Short mmCIF file of C-alpha atoms in Angstrom, two decimals:
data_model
loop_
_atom_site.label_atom_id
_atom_site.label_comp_id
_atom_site.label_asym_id
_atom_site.label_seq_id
_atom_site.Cartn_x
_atom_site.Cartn_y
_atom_site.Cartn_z
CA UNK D 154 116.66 187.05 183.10
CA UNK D 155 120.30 186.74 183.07
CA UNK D 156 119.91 184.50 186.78
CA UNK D 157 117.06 182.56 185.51
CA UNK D 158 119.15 181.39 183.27
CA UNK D 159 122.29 180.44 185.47
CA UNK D 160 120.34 178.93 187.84
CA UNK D 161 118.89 176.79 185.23
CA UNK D 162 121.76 175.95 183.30
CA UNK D 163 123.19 175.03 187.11
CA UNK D 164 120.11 172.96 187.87
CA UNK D 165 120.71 171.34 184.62
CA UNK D 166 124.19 170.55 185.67
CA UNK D 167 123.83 169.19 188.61
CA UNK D 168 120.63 167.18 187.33
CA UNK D 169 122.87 165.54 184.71
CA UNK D 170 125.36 164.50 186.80
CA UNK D 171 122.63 162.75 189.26
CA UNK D 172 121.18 160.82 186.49
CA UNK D 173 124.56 159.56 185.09
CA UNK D 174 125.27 158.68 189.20
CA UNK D 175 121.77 156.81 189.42
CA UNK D 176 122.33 154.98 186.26
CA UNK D 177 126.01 154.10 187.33
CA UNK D 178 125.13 152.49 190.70
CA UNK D 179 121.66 151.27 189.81
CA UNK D 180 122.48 149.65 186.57
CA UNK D 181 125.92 148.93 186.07
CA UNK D 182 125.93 145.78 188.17
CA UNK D 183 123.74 144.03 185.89
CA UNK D 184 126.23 143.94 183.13
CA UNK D 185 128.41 141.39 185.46
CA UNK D 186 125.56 139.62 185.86
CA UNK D 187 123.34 141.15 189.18
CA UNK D 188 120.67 141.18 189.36
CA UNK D 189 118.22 143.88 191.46
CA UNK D 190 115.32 142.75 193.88
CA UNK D 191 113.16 145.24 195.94
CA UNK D 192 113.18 143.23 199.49
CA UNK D 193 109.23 143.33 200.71
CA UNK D 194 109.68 142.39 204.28
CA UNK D 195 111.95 142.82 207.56
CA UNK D 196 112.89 138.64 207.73
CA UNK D 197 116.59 140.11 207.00
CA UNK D 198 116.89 142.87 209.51
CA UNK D 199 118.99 144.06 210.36
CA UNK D 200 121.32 143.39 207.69
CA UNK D 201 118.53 143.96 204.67
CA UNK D 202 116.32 146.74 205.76
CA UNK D 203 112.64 146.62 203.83
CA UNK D 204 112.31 148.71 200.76
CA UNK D 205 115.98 147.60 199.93
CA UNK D 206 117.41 147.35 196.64
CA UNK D 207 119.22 144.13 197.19
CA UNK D 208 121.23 142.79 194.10
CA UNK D 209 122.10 139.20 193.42
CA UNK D 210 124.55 137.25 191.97
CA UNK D 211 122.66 135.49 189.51
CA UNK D 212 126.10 133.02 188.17
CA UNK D 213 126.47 132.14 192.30
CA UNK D 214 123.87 129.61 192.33
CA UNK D 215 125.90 127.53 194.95
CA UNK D 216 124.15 126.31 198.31
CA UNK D 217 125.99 126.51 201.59
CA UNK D 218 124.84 126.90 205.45
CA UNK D 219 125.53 130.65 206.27
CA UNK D 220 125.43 131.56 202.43
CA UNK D 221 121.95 134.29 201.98
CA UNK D 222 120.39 133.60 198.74
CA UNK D 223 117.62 134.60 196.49
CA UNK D 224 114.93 131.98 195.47
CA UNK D 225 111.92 131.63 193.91
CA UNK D 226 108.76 130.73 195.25
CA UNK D 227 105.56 129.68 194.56
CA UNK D 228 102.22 131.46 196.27
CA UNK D 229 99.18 131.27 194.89
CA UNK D 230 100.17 130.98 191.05
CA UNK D 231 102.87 133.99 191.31
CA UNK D 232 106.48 133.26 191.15
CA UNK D 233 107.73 135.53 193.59
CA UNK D 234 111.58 135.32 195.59
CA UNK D 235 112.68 135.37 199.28
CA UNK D 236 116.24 136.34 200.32
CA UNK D 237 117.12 134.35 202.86
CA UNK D 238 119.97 132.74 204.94
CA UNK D 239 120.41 128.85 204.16
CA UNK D 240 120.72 127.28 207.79
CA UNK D 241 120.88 123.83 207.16
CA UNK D 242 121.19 120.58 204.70
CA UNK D 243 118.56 118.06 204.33
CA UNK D 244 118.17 115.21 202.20
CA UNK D 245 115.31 116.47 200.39
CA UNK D 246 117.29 120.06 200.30
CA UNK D 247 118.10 123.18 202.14
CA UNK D 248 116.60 124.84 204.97
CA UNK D 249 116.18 128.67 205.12
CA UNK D 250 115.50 131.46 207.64
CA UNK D 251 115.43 135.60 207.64
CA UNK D 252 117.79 136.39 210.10
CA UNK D 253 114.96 138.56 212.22
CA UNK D 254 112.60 135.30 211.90
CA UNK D 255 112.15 133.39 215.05
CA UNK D 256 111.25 129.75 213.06
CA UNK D 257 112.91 128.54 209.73
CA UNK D 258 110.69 128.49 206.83
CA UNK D 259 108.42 125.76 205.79
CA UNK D 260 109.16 124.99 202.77
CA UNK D 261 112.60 123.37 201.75
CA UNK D 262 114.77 125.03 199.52
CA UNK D 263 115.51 122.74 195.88
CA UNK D 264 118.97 123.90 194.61
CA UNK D 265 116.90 124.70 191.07
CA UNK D 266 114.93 127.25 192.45
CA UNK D 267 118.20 129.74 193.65
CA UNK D 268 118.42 132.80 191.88
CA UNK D 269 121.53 133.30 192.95
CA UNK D 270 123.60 134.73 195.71
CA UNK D 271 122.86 137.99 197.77
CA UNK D 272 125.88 140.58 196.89
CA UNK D 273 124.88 144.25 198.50
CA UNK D 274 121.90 146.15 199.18
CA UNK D 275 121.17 149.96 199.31
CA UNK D 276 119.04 150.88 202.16
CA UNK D 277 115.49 151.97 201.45
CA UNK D 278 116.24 152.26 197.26
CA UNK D 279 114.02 150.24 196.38
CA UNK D 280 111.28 153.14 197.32
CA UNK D 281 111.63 154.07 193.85
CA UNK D 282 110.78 151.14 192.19
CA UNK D 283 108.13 150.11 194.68
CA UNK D 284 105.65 152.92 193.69
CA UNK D 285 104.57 155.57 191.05
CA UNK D 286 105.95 158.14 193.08
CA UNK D 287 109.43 156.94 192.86
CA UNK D 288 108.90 156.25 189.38
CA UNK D 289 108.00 159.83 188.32
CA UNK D 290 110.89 160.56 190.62
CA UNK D 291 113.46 158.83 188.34
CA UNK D 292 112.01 160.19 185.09
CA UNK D 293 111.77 163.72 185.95
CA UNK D 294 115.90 163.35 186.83
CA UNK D 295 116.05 162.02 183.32
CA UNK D 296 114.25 164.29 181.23
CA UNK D 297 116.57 167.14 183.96
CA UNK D 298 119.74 165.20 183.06
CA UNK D 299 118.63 165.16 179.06
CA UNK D 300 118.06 168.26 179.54
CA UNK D 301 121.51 169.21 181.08
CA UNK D 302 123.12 167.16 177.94
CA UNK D 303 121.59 169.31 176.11
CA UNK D 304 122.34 172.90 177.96
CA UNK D 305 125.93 171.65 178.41
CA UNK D 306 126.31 170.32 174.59
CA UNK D 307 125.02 174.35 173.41
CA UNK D 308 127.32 176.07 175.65
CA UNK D 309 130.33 174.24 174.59
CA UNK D 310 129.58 173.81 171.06
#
């Protein structure tokens, strides 16, 4: 009985300490003012793999050639976003491509429709947001890390 319960109190441990680690790197950045996307597609390979957790700089809002931003789109009534690099100027705007795209897109970029500017991604992260799986994932870490509060708070106290 005696292991049972160091191996729990251990798992509990080591279960807090993820969750305080997820929470760190997957939510911090939005208190400067990123913003987190779950990239759909390979258009930015190699540099953005798909399933990535790519987070923007939603106060960069500034267009430049070379610059890869987030924008928003419009497909069949859903405003949905692209990451993209901006390739060129036009009159009427700015022209995009994905990096592992062979043509530029079709539709020209309006400087009102940037989210903001692409910062860092983590590779294959956005698994967990993408599905229930990875859902369940990140709340049974939670309710282990609560749990680990709580082992740790009642052997210290």
């Amino acid at each position: 009985m005696k292991a049972i319960a160091w191996i729990s109190g251990k798992l509990a441990i080591v279960s807090s300490i993820l969750v305080v680690l997820i929470c760190v790197i997957l939510a911090a950045p939005c208190l400067i003012g990123f913003r987190p996307y779950t990239v759909l597609s390979g258009s930015m390979e190699p540099e953005i793999h798909v399933a990535s957790l790519v987070y923007i700089n939603t106060r960069d809002k500034e267009a430049e050639i070379g610059k890869v931003v987030a924008f928003r789109i419009a497909t069949t009534g859903e405003d949905s976003f692209v990451v993209h690099r901006i390739v060129d100027q036009t009159e009427k705007g700015y022209v995009t491509k994905g990096d592992n795209n062979d043509t530029e897109d079709m539709v020209i970029l309006k400087p009102e429709n940037i989210i903001g500017a692409y910062v860092y991604s983590i590779p294959y992260a956005g698994y967990l947001f993408a599905n229930r799986v990875g859902i369940l994932l990140l709340v049974f870490l939670w309710i282990l890390g609560l749990n680990g509060i709580a082992f740790i708070t009642d052997k210290f106290s």
